[in-house]
Structures are given as structure tokens and as C-alpha cells.
mmCIF file of C-alpha atoms in Angstrom:
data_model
loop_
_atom_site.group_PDB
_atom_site.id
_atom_site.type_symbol
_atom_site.label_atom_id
_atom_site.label_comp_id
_atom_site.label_asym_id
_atom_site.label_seq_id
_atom_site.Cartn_x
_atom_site.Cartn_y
_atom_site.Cartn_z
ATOM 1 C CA UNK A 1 2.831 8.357 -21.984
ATOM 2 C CA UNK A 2 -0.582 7.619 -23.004
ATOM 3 C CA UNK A 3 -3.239 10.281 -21.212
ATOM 4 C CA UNK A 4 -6.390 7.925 -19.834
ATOM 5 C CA UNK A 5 -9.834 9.305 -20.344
ATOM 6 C CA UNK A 6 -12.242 9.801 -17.331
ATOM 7 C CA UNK A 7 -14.109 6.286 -18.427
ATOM 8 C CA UNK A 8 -11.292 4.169 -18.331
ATOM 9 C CA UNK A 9 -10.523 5.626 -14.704
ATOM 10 C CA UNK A 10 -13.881 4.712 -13.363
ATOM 11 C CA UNK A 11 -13.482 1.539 -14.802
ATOM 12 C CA UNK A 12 -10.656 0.458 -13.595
ATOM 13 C CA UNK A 13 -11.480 1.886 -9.745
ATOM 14 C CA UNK A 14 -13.793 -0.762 -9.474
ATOM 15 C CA UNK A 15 -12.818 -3.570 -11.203
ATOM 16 C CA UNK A 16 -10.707 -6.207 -8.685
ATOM 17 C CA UNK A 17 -7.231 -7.668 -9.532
ATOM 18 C CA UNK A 18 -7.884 -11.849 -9.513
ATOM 19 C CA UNK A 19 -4.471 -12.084 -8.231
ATOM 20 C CA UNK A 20 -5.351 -9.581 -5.078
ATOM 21 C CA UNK A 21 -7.508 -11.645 -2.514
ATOM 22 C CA UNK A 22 -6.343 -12.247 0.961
ATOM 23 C CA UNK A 23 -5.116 -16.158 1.027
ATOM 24 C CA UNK A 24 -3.084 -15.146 -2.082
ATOM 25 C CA UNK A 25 -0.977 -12.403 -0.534
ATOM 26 C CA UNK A 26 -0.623 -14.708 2.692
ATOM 27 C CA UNK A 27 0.671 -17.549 0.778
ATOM 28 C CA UNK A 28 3.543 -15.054 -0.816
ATOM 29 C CA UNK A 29 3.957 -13.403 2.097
ATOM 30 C CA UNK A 30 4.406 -16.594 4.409
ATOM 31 C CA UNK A 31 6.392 -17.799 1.347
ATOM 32 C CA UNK A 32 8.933 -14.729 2.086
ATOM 33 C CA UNK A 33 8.658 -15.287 5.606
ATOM 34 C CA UNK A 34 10.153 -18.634 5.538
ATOM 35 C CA UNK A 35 13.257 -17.658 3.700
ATOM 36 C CA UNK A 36 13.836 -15.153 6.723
ATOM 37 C CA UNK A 37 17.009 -16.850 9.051
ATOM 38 C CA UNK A 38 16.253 -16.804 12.814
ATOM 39 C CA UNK A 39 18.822 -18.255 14.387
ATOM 40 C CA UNK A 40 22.144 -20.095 13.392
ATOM 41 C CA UNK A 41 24.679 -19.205 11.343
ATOM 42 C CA UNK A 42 23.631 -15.990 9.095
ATOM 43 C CA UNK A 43 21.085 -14.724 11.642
ATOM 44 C CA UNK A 44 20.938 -11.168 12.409
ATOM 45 C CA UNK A 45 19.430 -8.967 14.717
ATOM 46 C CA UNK A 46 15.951 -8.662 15.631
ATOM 47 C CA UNK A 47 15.609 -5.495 13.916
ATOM 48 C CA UNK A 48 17.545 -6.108 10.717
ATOM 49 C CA UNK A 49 14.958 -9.254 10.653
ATOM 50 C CA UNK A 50 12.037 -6.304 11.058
ATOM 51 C CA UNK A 51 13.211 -4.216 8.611
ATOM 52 C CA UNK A 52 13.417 -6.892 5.846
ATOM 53 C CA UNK A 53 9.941 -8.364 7.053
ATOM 54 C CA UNK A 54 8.592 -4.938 6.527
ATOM 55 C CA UNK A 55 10.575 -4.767 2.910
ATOM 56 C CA UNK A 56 8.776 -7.995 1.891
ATOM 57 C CA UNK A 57 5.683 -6.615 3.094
ATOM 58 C CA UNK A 58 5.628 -4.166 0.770
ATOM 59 C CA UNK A 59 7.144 -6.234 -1.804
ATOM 60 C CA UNK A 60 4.145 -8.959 -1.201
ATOM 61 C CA UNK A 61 1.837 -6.362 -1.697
ATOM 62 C CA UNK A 62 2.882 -4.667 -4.618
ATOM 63 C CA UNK A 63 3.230 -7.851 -6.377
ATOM 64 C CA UNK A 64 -0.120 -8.956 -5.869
ATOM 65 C CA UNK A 65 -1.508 -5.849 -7.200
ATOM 66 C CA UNK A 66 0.067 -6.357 -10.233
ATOM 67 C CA UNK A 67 1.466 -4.416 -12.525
ATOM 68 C CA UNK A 68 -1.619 -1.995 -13.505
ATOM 69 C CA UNK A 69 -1.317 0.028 -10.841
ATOM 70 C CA UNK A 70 1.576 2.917 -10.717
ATOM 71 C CA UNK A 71 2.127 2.895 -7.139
ATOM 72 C CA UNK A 72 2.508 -1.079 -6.814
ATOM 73 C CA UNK A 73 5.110 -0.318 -10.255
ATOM 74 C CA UNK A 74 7.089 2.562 -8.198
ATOM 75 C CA UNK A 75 7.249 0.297 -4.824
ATOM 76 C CA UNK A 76 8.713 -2.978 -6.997
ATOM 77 C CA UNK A 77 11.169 -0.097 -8.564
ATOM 78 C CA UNK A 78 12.107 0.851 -4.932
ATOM 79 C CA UNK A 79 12.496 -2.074 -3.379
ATOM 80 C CA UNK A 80 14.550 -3.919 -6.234
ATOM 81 C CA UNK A 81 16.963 -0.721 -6.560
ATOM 82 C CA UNK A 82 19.094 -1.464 -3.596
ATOM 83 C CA UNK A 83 22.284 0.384 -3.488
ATOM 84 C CA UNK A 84 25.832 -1.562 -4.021
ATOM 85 C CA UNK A 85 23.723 -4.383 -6.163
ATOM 86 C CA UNK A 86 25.884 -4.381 -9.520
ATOM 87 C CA UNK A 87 26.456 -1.689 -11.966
ATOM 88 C CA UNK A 88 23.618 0.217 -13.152
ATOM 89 C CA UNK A 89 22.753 -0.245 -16.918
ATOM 90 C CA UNK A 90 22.104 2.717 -18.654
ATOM 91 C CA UNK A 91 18.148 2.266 -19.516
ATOM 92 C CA UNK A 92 16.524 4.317 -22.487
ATOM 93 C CA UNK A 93 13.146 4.654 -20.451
ATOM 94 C CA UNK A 94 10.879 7.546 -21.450
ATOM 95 C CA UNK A 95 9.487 8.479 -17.975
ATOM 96 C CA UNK A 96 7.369 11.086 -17.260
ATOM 97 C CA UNK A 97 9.654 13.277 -14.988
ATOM 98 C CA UNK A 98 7.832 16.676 -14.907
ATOM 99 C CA UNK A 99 7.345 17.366 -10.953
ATOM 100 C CA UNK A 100 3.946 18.290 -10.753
ATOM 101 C CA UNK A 101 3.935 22.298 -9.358
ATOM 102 C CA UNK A 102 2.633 22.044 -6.017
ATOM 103 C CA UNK A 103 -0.091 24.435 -4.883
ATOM 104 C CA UNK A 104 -2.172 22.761 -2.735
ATOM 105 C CA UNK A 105 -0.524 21.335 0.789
ATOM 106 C CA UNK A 106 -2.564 18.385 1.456
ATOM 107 C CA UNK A 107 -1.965 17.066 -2.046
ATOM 108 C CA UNK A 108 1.804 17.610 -1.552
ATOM 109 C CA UNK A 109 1.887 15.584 0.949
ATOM 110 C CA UNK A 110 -0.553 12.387 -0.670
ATOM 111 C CA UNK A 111 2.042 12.652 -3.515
ATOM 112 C CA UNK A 112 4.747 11.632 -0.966
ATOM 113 C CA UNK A 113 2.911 9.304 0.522
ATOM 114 C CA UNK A 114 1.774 7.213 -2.571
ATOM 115 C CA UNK A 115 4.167 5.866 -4.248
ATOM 116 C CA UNK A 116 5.211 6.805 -7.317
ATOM 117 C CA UNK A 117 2.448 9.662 -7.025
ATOM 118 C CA UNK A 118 4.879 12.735 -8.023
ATOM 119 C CA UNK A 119 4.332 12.884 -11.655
ATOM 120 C CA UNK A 120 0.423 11.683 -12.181
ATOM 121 C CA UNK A 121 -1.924 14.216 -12.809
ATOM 122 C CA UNK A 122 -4.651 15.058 -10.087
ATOM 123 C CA UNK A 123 -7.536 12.897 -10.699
ATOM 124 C CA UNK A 124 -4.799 9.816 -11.124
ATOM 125 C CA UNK A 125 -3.494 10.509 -8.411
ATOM 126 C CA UNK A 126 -6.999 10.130 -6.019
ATOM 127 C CA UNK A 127 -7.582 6.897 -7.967
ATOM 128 C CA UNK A 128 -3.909 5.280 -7.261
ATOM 129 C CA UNK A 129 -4.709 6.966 -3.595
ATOM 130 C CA UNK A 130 -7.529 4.674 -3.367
ATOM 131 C CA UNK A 131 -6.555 1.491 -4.486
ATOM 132 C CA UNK A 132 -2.982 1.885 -2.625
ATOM 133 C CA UNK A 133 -4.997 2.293 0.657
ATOM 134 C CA UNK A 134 -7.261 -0.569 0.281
ATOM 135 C CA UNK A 135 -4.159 -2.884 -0.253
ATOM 136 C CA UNK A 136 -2.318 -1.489 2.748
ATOM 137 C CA UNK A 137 -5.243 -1.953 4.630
ATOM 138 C CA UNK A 138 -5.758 -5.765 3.886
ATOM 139 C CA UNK A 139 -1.990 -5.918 4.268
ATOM 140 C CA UNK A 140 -2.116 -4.548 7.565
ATOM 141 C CA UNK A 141 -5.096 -7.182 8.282
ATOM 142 C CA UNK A 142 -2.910 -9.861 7.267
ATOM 143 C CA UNK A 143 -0.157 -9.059 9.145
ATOM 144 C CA UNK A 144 -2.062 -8.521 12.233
ATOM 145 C CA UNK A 145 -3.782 -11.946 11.705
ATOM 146 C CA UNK A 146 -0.661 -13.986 11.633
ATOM 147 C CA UNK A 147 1.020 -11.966 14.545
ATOM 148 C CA UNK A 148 -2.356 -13.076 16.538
ATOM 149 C CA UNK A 149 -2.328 -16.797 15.574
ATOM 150 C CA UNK A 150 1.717 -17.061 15.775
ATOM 151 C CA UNK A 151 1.552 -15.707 18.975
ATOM 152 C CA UNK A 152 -1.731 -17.939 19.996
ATOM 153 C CA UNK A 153 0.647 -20.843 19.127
ATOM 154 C CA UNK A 154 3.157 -19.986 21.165
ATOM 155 C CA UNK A 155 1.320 -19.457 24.127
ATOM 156 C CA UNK A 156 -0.419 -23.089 24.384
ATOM 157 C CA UNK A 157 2.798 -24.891 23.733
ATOM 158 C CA UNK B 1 0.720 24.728 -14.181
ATOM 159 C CA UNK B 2 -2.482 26.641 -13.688
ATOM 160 C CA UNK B 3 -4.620 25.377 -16.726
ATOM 161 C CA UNK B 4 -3.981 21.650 -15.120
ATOM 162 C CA UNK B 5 -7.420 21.344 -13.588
ATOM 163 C CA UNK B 6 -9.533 22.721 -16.068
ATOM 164 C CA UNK B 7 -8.787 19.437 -18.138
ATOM 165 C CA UNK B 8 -10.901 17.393 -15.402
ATOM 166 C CA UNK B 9 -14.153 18.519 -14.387
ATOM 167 C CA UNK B 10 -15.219 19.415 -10.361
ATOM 168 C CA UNK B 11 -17.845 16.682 -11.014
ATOM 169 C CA UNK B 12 -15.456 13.889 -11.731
ATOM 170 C CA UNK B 13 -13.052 14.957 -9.256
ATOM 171 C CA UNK B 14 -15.983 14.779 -6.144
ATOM 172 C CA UNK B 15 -16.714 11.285 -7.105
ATOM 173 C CA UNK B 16 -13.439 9.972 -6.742
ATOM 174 C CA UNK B 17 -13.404 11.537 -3.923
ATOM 175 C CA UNK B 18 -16.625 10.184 -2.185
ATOM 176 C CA UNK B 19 -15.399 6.808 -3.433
ATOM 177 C CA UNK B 20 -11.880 7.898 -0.991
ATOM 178 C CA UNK B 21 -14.262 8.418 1.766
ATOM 179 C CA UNK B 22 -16.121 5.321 1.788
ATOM 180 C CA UNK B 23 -12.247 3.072 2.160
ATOM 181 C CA UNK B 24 -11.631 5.388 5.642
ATOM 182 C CA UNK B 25 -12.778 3.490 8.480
ATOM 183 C CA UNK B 26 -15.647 4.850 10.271
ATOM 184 C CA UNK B 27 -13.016 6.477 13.581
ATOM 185 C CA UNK B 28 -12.358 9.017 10.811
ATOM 186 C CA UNK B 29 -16.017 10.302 10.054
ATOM 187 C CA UNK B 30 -16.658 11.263 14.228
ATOM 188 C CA UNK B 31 -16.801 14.356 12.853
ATOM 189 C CA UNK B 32 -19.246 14.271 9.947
ATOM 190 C CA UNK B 33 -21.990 12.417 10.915
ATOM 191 C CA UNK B 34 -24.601 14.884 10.283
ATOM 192 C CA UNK B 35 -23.218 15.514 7.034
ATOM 193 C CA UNK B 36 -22.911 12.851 4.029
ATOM 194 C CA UNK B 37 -19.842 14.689 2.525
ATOM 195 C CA UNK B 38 -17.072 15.910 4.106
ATOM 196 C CA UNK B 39 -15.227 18.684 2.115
ATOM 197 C CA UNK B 40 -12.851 17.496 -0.159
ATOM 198 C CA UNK B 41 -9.647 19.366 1.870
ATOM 199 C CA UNK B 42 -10.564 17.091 5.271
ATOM 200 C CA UNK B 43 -10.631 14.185 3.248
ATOM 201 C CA UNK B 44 -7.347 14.488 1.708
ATOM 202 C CA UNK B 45 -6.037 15.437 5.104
ATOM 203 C CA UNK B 46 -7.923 12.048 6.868
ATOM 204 C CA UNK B 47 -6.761 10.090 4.197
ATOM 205 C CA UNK B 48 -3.115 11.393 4.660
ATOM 206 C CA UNK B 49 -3.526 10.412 8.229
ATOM 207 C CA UNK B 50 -4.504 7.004 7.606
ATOM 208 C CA UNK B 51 -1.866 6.010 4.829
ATOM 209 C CA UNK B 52 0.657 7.631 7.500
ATOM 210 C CA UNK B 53 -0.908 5.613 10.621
ATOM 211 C CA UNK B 54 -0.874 2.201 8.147
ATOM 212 C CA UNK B 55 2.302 2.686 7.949
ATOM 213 C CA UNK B 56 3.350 2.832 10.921
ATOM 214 C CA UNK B 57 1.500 -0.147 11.772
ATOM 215 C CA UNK B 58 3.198 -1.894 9.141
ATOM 216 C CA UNK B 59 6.346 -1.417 10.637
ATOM 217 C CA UNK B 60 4.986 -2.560 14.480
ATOM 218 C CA UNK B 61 3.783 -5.472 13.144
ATOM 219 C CA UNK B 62 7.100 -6.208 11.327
ATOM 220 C CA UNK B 63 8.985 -6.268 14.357
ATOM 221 C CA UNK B 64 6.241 -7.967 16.496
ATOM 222 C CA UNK B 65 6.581 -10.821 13.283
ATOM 223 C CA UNK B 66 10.763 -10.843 14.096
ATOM 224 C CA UNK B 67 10.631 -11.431 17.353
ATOM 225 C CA UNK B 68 7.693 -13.835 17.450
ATOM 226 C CA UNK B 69 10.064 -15.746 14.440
ATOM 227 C CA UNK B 70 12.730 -16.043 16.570
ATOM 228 C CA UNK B 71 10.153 -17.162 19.559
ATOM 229 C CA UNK B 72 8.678 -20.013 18.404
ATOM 230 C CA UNK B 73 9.145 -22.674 15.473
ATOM 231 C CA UNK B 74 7.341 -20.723 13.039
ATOM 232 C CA UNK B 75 7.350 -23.196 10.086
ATOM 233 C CA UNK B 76 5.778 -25.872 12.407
ATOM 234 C CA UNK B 77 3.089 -23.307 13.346
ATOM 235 C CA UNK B 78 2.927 -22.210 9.730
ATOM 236 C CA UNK B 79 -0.609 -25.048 9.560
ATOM 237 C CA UNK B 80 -2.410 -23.205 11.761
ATOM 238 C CA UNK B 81 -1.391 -19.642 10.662
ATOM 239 C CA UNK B 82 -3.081 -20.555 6.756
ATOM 240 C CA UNK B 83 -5.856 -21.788 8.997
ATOM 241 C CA UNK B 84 -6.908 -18.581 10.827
ATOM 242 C CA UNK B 85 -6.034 -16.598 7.846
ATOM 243 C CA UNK B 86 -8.746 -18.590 5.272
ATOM 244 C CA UNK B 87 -11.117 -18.332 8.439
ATOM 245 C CA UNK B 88 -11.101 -14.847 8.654
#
């Protein structure tokens, strides 16, 4: 693993990802939406339907972010690793897998809520913090948006 | 490991830290508005908070979006949805 210096940190905290701007994630996002069945044959229930709308949520998002960022990396490796999908291949990956000793409560808990935020050291850890709230955020924005005008459209018709 | 810290200065640490504090949306500073920093242990708690409550909206919104889907004919509205989303 290569060990970042301070400067590229502040760098990269305020330098945008292209790829991340607001139509972009709606177009993937709608783009996932469509391939979710509602009704005929191979429907499900309403809340099978929420729980893989929230799945590609988090799937949109993380792939918009791209692949710089470790928490958009350890969300992709979450959501892809379903269980029952195929054997698992043996993978020679050299991954950092020293659990950071805990001392401090409060970042305990931000390492469980980032993902992928067990392993980084502290000040990469605030930075991923950062940039994985921002995203959630505009997801969240997103989301609510097409919730209001869905339901706007089905209220005139 | 006790010797982590020392590798990263107090200095460099605060400033990621103020740059935490200015992505929390303003419900979260009611209680700091005479001072310009809050103390780096409330801010790791607030932002805790608010990854925990964005989740959770996540998750409303995802079953508001099913049944809404299963409402109305949501590729036909699908126009008018990109509209209102490049408007915003």
C-alpha cells in the first residue's frame, strides 16, 4: 500500500470527480430504475422492490464517484459480493487488513459508518468521511427530487 | 498503536476537520453559533449523526420510489422526472 503525503490529501479533498454532477448520477440511477419489474410476471413485493432500489442507490453512487475514492471501492466490493453468486476465486490481493486499535468512541463508530473506513489511517479516514457525505447528500437530493416529481405526475393524471 | 498520531500533525488534522464542518447542514451548528469551531469530538459525533440520519433517508425514499413505481407508469413520466432534476 502506498502511504499518501499530507499534500496529496488536500489536493485531492477539493478537486471534483467530472463524472460526479447531479444529471449524471440521475441518468444511471433512472437507468437502474427502469430495469426494476413492477408488475407482471417476475414482480415482487413492494419491499423486495425497496430494498434493491436502495442497493442501486448505493451502487449509482459509488460508481459515479469513481474509483479514487476507498469508500465508493468498498461499497462496489459490497454490493457485487452477493452470497450464492458462483464459486469464489481464490484472489492474491494484498489488502491492508490490520484493524485499526480503537481508542477513541466516536471514531469507532465513523469507521463503521464509512465504508471501507476500518483499515485507513486517521487523517484518511476524515477525508473519505467528507467526500462520502457530500455524495450521500446529493444522493439523497436526487432521490427526494424524483419521489417529488413522480409523485407530482401522478397526482394530475 | 499509540505512536499512530504523532505521524500527522494537530494542525493538519483541525483543517480537515473544519472542512467536515462546513458539509453539515446548518440544523447541526444550533449549538455553536457564537463560536466558529466546534471541538473536534462534537463534530465527529454530528457528523456520525448525519451519515446515520442519510441513511435512513435513503432507505424511506427507496420504498416511497417502490411504491410510487408500481403507482404510476413510471417510464412514461420518466420526461418530466429528467426535467425537474436538470431544473433543480
Amino acid at each position: 500500500m502506498y502511504r499518501r503525503s499530507f499534500k496529496d490529501t488536500k489536493s485531492s479533498l477539493g478537486s471534483p470527480n467530472p463524472n460526479f454532477s447531479k444529471p449524471m448520477v440521475a441518468l444511471r440511477f433512472l437507468r437502474a430504475l427502469s430495469l426494476v419489474r413492477c408488475s407482471g410476471p417476475g414482480a415482487r413485493s413492494p419491499s423486495y422492490r425497496a430494498r434493491g432500489i436502495r442497493r442501486a442507490a448505493y451502487a449509482c453512487m459509488a460508481a459515479s464517484a469513481g474509483p479514487r475514492r476507498a469508500w465508493s471501492r468498498a461499497l462496489l466490493r459490497k454490493i457485487r459480493r452477493r452470497p450464492g453468486r458462483g464459486l469464489r476465486r481464490p484472489r492474491a490481493v494484498i489488502r491492508r487488513r490490520r484493524p485499526v486499535g480503537g481508542g477513541d468512541p466516536l471514531e469507532v463508530a465513523l469507521r463503521r459508518l464509512v465504508p471501507g473506513g476500518g483499515c485507513m489511517e486517521y487523517c484518511r479516514l476524515l477525508e473519505e468521511a467528507a467526500d462520502y457525505v457530500k455524495c450521500l447528500a446529493m444522493q439523497v437530493r436526487l432521490m427526494q427530487t424524483i419521489v417529488d416529481s413522480a409523485s407530482h405526475v401522478n397526482s394530475i393524471d | 498503536m499509540s505512536g499512530r498520531r504523532s505521524r500527522i500533525s494537530e494542525e493538519e488534522i483541525n483543517e480537515l476537520i473544519s472542512k467536515l464542518q462546513i458539509l453539515l447542514p446548518d440544523n447541526y451548528h444550533h449549538r455553536h453559533r457564537g463560536s466558529s469551531r466546534a471541538s473536534a469530538a462534537t463534530l465527529l459525533k454530528e457528523t456520525c449523526n448525519y451519515i446515520k440520519s442519510l441513511h435512513k433517508e435513503v432507505s424511506e425514499l427507496s420504498g416511497q420510489l417502490s411504491e410510487l413505481m408500481a403507482a404510476t407508469d413510471f417510464n412514461g413520466a420518466q420526461a418530466e422526472v429528467l426535467q425537474s432534476i436538470f431544473r433543480s
